[in-house]
Short mmCIF file of C-alpha atoms and ligand atoms in Angstrom, two decimals:
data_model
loop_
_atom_site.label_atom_id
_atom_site.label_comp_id
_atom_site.label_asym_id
_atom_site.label_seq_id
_atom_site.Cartn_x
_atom_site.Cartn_y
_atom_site.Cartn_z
CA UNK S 1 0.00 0.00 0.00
CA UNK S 2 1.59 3.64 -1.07
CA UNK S 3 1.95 6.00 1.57
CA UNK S 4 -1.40 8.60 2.30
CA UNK S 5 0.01 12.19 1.51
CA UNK S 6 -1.23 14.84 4.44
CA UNK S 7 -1.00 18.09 4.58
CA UNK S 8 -0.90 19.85 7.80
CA UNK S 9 -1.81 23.41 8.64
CA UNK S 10 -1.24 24.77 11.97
CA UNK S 11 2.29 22.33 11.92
CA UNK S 12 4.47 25.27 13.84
CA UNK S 13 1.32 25.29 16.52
CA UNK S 14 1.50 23.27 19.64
CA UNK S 15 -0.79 20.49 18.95
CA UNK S 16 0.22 20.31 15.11
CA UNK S 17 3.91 20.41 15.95
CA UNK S 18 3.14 17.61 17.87
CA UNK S 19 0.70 15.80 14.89
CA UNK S 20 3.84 16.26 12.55
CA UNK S 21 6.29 14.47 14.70
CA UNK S 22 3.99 11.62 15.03
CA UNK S 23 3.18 11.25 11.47
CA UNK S 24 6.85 11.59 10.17
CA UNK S 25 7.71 8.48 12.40
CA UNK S 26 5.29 6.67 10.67
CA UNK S 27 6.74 7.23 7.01
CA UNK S 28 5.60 3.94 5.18
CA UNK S 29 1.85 5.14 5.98
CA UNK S 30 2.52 8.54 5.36
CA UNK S 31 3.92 11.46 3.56
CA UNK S 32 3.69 14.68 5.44
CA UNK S 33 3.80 18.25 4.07
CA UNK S 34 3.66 20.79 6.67
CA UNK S 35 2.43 24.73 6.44
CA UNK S 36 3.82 27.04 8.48
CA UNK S 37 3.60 30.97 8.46
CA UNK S 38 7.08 31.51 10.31
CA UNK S 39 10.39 30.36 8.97
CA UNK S 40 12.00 31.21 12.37
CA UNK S 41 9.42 29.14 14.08
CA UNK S 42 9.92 26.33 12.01
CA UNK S 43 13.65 26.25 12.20
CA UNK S 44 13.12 26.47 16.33
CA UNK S 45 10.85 23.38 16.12
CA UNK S 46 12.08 21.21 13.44
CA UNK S 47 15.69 22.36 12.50
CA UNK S 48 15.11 22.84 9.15
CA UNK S 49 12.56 23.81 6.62
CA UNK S 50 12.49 20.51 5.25
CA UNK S 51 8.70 19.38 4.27
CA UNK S 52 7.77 22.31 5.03
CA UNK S 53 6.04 24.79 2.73
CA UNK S 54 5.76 28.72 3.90
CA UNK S 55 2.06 30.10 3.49
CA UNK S 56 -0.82 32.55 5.07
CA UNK S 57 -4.41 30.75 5.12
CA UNK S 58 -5.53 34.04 4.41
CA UNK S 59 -4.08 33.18 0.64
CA UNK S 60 -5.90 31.07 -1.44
CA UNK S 61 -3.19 30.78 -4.13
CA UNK S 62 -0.52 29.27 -1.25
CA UNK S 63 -3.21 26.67 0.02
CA UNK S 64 -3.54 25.42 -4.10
CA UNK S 65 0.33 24.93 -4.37
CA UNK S 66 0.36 23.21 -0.78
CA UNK S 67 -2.33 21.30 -1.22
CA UNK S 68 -1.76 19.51 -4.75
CA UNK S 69 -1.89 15.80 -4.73
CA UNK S 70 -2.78 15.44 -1.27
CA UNK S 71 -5.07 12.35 -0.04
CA UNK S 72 -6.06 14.19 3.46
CA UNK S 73 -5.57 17.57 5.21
CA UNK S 74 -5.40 18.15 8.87
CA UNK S 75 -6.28 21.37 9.87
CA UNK S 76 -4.92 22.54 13.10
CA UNK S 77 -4.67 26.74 12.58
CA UNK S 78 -6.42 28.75 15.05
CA UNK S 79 -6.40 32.28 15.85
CA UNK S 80 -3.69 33.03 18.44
CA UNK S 81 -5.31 35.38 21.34
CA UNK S 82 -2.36 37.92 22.59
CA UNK S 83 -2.07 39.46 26.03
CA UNK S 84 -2.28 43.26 25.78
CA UNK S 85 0.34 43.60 28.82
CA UNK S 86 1.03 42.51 31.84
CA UNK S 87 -1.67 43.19 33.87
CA UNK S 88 -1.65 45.36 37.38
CA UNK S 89 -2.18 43.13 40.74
CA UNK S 90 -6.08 42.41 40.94
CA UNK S 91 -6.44 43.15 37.46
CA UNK S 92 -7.60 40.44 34.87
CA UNK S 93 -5.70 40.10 31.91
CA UNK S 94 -6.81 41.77 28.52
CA UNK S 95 -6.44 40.18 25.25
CA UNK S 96 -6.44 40.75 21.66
CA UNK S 97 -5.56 39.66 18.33
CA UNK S 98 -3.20 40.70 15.93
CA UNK S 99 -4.48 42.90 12.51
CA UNK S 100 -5.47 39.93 10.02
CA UNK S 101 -5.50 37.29 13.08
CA UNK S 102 -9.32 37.95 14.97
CA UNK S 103 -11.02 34.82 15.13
CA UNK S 104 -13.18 35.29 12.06
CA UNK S 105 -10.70 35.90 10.15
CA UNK S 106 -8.90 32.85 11.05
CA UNK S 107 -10.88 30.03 12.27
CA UNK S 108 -13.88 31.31 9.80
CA UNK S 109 -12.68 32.64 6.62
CA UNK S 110 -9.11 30.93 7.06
CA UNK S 111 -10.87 27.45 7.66
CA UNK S 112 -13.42 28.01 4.49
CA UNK S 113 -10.48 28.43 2.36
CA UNK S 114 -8.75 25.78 2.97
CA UNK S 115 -12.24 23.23 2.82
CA UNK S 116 -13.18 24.88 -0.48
CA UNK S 117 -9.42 24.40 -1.65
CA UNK S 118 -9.32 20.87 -0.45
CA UNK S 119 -12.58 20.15 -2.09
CA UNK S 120 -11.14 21.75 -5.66
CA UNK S 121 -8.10 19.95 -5.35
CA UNK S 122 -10.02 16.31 -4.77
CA UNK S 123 -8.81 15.40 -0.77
CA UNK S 124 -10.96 13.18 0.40
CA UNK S 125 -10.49 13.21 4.05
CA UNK S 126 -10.31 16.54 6.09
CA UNK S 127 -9.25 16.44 10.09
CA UNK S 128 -10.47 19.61 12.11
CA UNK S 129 -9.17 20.25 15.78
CA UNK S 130 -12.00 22.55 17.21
CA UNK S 131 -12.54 23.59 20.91
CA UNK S 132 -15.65 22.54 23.31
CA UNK S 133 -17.93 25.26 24.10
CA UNK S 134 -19.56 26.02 20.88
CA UNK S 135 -23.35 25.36 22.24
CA UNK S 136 -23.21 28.08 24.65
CA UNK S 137 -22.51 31.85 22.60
CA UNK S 138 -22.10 33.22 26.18
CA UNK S 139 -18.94 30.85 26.85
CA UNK S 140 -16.36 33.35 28.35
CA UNK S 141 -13.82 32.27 25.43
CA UNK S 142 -16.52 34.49 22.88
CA UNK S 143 -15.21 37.55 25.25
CA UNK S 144 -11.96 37.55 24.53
CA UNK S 145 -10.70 40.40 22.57
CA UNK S 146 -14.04 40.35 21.07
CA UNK S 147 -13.56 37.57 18.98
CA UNK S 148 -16.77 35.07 19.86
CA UNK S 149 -13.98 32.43 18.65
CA UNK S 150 -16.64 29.93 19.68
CA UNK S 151 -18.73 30.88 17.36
CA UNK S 152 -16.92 31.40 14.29
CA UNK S 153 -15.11 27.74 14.92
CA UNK S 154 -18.76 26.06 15.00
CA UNK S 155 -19.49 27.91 11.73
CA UNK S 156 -16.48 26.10 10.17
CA UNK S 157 -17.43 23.22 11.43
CA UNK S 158 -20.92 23.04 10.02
CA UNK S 159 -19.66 23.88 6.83
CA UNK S 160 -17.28 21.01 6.83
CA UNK S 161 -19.82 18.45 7.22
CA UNK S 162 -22.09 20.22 4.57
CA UNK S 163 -18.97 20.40 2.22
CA UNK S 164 -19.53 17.00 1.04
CA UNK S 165 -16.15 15.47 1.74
CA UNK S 166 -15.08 13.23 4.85
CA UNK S 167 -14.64 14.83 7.94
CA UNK S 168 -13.66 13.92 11.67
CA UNK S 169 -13.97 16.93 13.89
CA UNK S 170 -12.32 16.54 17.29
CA UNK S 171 -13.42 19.10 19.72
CA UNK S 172 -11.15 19.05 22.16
CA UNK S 173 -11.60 20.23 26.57
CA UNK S 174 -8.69 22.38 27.80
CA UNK S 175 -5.32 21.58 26.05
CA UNK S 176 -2.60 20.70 28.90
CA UNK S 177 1.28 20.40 27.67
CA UNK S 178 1.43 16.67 29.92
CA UNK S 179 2.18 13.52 28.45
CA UNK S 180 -0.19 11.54 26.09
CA UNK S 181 -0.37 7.82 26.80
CA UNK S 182 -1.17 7.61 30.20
CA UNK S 183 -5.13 8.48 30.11
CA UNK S 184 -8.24 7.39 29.27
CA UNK S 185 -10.00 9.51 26.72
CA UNK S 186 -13.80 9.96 26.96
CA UNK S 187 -15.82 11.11 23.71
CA UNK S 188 -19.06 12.80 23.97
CA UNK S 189 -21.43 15.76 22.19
CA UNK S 190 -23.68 18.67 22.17
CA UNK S 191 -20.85 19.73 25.38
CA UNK S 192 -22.28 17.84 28.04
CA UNK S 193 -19.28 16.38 28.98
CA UNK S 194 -18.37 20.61 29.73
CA UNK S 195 -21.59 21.13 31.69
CA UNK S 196 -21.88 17.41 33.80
CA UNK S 197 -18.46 16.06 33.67
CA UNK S 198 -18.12 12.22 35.04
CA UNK S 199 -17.35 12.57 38.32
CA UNK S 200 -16.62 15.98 38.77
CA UNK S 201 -13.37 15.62 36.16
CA UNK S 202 -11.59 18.04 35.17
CA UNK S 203 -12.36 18.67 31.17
CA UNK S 204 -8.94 18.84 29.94
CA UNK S 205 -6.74 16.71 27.79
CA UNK S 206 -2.98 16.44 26.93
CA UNK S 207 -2.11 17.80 23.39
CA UNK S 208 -0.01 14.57 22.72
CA UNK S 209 -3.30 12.87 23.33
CA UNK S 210 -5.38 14.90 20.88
CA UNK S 211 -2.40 14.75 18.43
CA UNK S 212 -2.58 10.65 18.75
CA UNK S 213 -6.28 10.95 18.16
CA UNK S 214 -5.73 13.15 14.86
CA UNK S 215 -2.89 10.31 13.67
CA UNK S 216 -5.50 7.69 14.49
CA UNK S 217 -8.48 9.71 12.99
CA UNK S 218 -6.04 9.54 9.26
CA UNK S 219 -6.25 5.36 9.53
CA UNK S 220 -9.21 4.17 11.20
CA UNK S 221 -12.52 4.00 9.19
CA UNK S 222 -14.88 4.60 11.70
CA UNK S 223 -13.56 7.99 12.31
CA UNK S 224 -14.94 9.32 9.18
CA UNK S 225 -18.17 11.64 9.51
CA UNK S 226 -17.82 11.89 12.82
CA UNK S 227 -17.59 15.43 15.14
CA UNK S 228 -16.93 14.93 19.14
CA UNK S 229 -16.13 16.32 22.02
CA UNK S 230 -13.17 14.75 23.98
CA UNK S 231 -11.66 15.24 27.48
CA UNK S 232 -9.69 12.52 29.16
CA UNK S 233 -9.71 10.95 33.15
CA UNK S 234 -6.73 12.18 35.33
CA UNK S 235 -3.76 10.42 34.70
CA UNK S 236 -3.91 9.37 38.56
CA UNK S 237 -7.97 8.42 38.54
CA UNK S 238 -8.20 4.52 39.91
CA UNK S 239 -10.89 4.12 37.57
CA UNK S 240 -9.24 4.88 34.10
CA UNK S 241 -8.44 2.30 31.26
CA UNK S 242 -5.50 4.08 29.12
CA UNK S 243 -7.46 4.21 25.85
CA UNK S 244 -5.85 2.35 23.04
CA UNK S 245 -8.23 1.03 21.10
CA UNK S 246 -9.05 4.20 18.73
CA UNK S 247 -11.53 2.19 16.49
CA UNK S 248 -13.46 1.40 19.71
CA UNK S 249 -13.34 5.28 20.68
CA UNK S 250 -14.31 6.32 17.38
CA UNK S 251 -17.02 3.58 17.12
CA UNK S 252 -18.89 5.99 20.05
CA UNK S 253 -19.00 8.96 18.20
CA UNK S 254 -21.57 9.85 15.75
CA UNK S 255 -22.05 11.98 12.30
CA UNK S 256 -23.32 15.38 12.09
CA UNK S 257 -22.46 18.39 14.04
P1 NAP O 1 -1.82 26.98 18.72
O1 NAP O 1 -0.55 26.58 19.37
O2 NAP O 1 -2.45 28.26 19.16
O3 NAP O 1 -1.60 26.97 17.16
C1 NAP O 1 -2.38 27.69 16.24
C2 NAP O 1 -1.66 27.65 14.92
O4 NAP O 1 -2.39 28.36 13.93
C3 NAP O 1 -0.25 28.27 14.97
O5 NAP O 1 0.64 27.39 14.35
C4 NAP O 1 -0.40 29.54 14.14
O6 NAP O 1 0.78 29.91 13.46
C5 NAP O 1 -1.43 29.07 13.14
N1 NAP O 1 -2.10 30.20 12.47
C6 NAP O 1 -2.86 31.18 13.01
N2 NAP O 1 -3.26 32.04 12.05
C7 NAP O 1 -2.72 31.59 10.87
C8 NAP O 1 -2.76 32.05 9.53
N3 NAP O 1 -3.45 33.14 9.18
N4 NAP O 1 -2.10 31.33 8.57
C9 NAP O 1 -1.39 30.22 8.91
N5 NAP O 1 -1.33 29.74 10.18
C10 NAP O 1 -1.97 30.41 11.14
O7 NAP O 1 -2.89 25.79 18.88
P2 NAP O 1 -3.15 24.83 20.12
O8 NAP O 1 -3.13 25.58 21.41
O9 NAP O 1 -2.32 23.62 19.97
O10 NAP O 1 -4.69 24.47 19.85
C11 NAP O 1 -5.09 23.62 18.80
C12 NAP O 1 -6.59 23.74 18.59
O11 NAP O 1 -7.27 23.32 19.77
C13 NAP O 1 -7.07 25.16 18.32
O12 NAP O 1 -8.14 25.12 17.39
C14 NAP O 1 -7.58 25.61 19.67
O13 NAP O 1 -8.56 26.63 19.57
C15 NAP O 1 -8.19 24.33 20.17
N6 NAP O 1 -8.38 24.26 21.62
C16 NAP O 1 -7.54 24.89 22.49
C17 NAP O 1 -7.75 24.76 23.85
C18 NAP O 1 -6.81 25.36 24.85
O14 NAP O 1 -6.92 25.02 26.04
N7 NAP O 1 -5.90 26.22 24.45
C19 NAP O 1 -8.82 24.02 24.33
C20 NAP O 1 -9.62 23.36 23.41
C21 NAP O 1 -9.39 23.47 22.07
P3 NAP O 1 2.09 30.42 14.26
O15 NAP O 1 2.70 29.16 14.80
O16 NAP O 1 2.90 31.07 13.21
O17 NAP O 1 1.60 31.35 15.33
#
């Protein structure tokens, strides 16, 4: 069987850094092109350039060139919420986003582009890393900076699955920088697993573990069509079964948004 050729967007972020590195160790299922906006950041990550392709999702004419000949596209760009400055003791932070960078820009327009791109150029299987949260427009995430990211992420999203081509949309709790591996991962919809956790849990998940679920998402069948929300038990919860069987996982989830 020939190698499934995926392009990444996002690949100098911290989850699709992390979905790279996976997929390049697994180089008889896959070829991986990477786009990244930053040369500097791609040299700090990788050490070189190499498989990677330089490109704004703002520009249609980039995504054509990066997307040529590709089987499936992973898309992993999100706008990138900046702290104003520092803020004074007692104060809550204030954020913003940079000119070109405000949410629906980015995770609306940005996203579109590269769906209607893929769908011109023939991929047949797009991966979307979204955020839980999207049922409620008052979630405090819409405040920041103005942006109602929430919102314009959930518009994406429904015009993935009405796009015509395969999705799996992973909606992912609160991203934490631990190990993935160790946990079990718990799927579920619609947020509830946000407003009535199991247990009290936290609703959080490592980013290795939502980068394993996007490698996993690229080879197991019963991943396609599918959009879920996923959190995962503590690592130190008596109770958990380290999740390994993906199929099994992606067996619970189900089609539409
Ligand atoms: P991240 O590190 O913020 O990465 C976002 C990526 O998007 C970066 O690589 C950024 O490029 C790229 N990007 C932004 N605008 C772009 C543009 N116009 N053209 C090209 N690339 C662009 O992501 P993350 O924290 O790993 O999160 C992954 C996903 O999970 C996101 O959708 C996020 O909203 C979602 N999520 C996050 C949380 C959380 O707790 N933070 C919780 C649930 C879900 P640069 O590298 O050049 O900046």
């Amino acid at each position: 069987m020939s190698a499934k050729k995926v392009i990444v967007t996002g690949a100098t972020g911290r989850t699709g850094s992390l979905v790279v590195k996976k997929l390049r160790q697994l180089s008889d299922q896959f070829e991986v092109i990477s786009l990244g906006r930053s040369e500097e950041k791609i040299k700090q990550l990788f050490g070189s350039d190499e498989g990677f392709l330089k490109g704004n999702i703002s520009d249609k004419s980039t995504l054509e060139t990066a997307f040529k000949g590709c089987d499936s596209l992973v898309i992993l760009t999100s706008a990138v919420p900046k702290m104003k400055a520092p803020p004074q003791e007692g104060e809550r932070p204030e954020f913003t986003f940079e000119p070109g960078g405000m949410p629906e820009e980015v995770d609306w327009i940005g996203q579109k582009n590269q769906i209607d791109t893929a769908k011109e150029l023939g991929i047949n299987h797009i991966v979307l890393v979204g955020s839980m949260g999207g049922t409620n427009p008052n979630h405090p995430l819409n405040k920041i900076g103005n942006g109602n990211i929430l919102i314009w992420k959930r518009k994406a999203e429904d015009y993935l699955i009405n796009s015509g081509i395969n999705y799996t949309i992973i909606r992912a709790g609160g991203l934490l920088d631990k190990p993935g591996g160790k946990r079990e991962l718990i799927v579920g919809k619609n947020d509830t697993l946000l407003i009535n956790p199991p247990n009290d849990i936290p609703t959080s998940i490592p980013r290795e573990d939502v980068a394993e679920v996007v490698v996993k998402a690229l080879i197991e069948p019963s991943a396609k069509n599918k959009a879920f929300d996923i959190i995962s038990k503590p690592e130190d919860d008596n109770s958990a079964v380290i999740t390994k069987d993906f199929s099994a996982l992606f067996e619970q989830t189900t089609p539409g948004l």
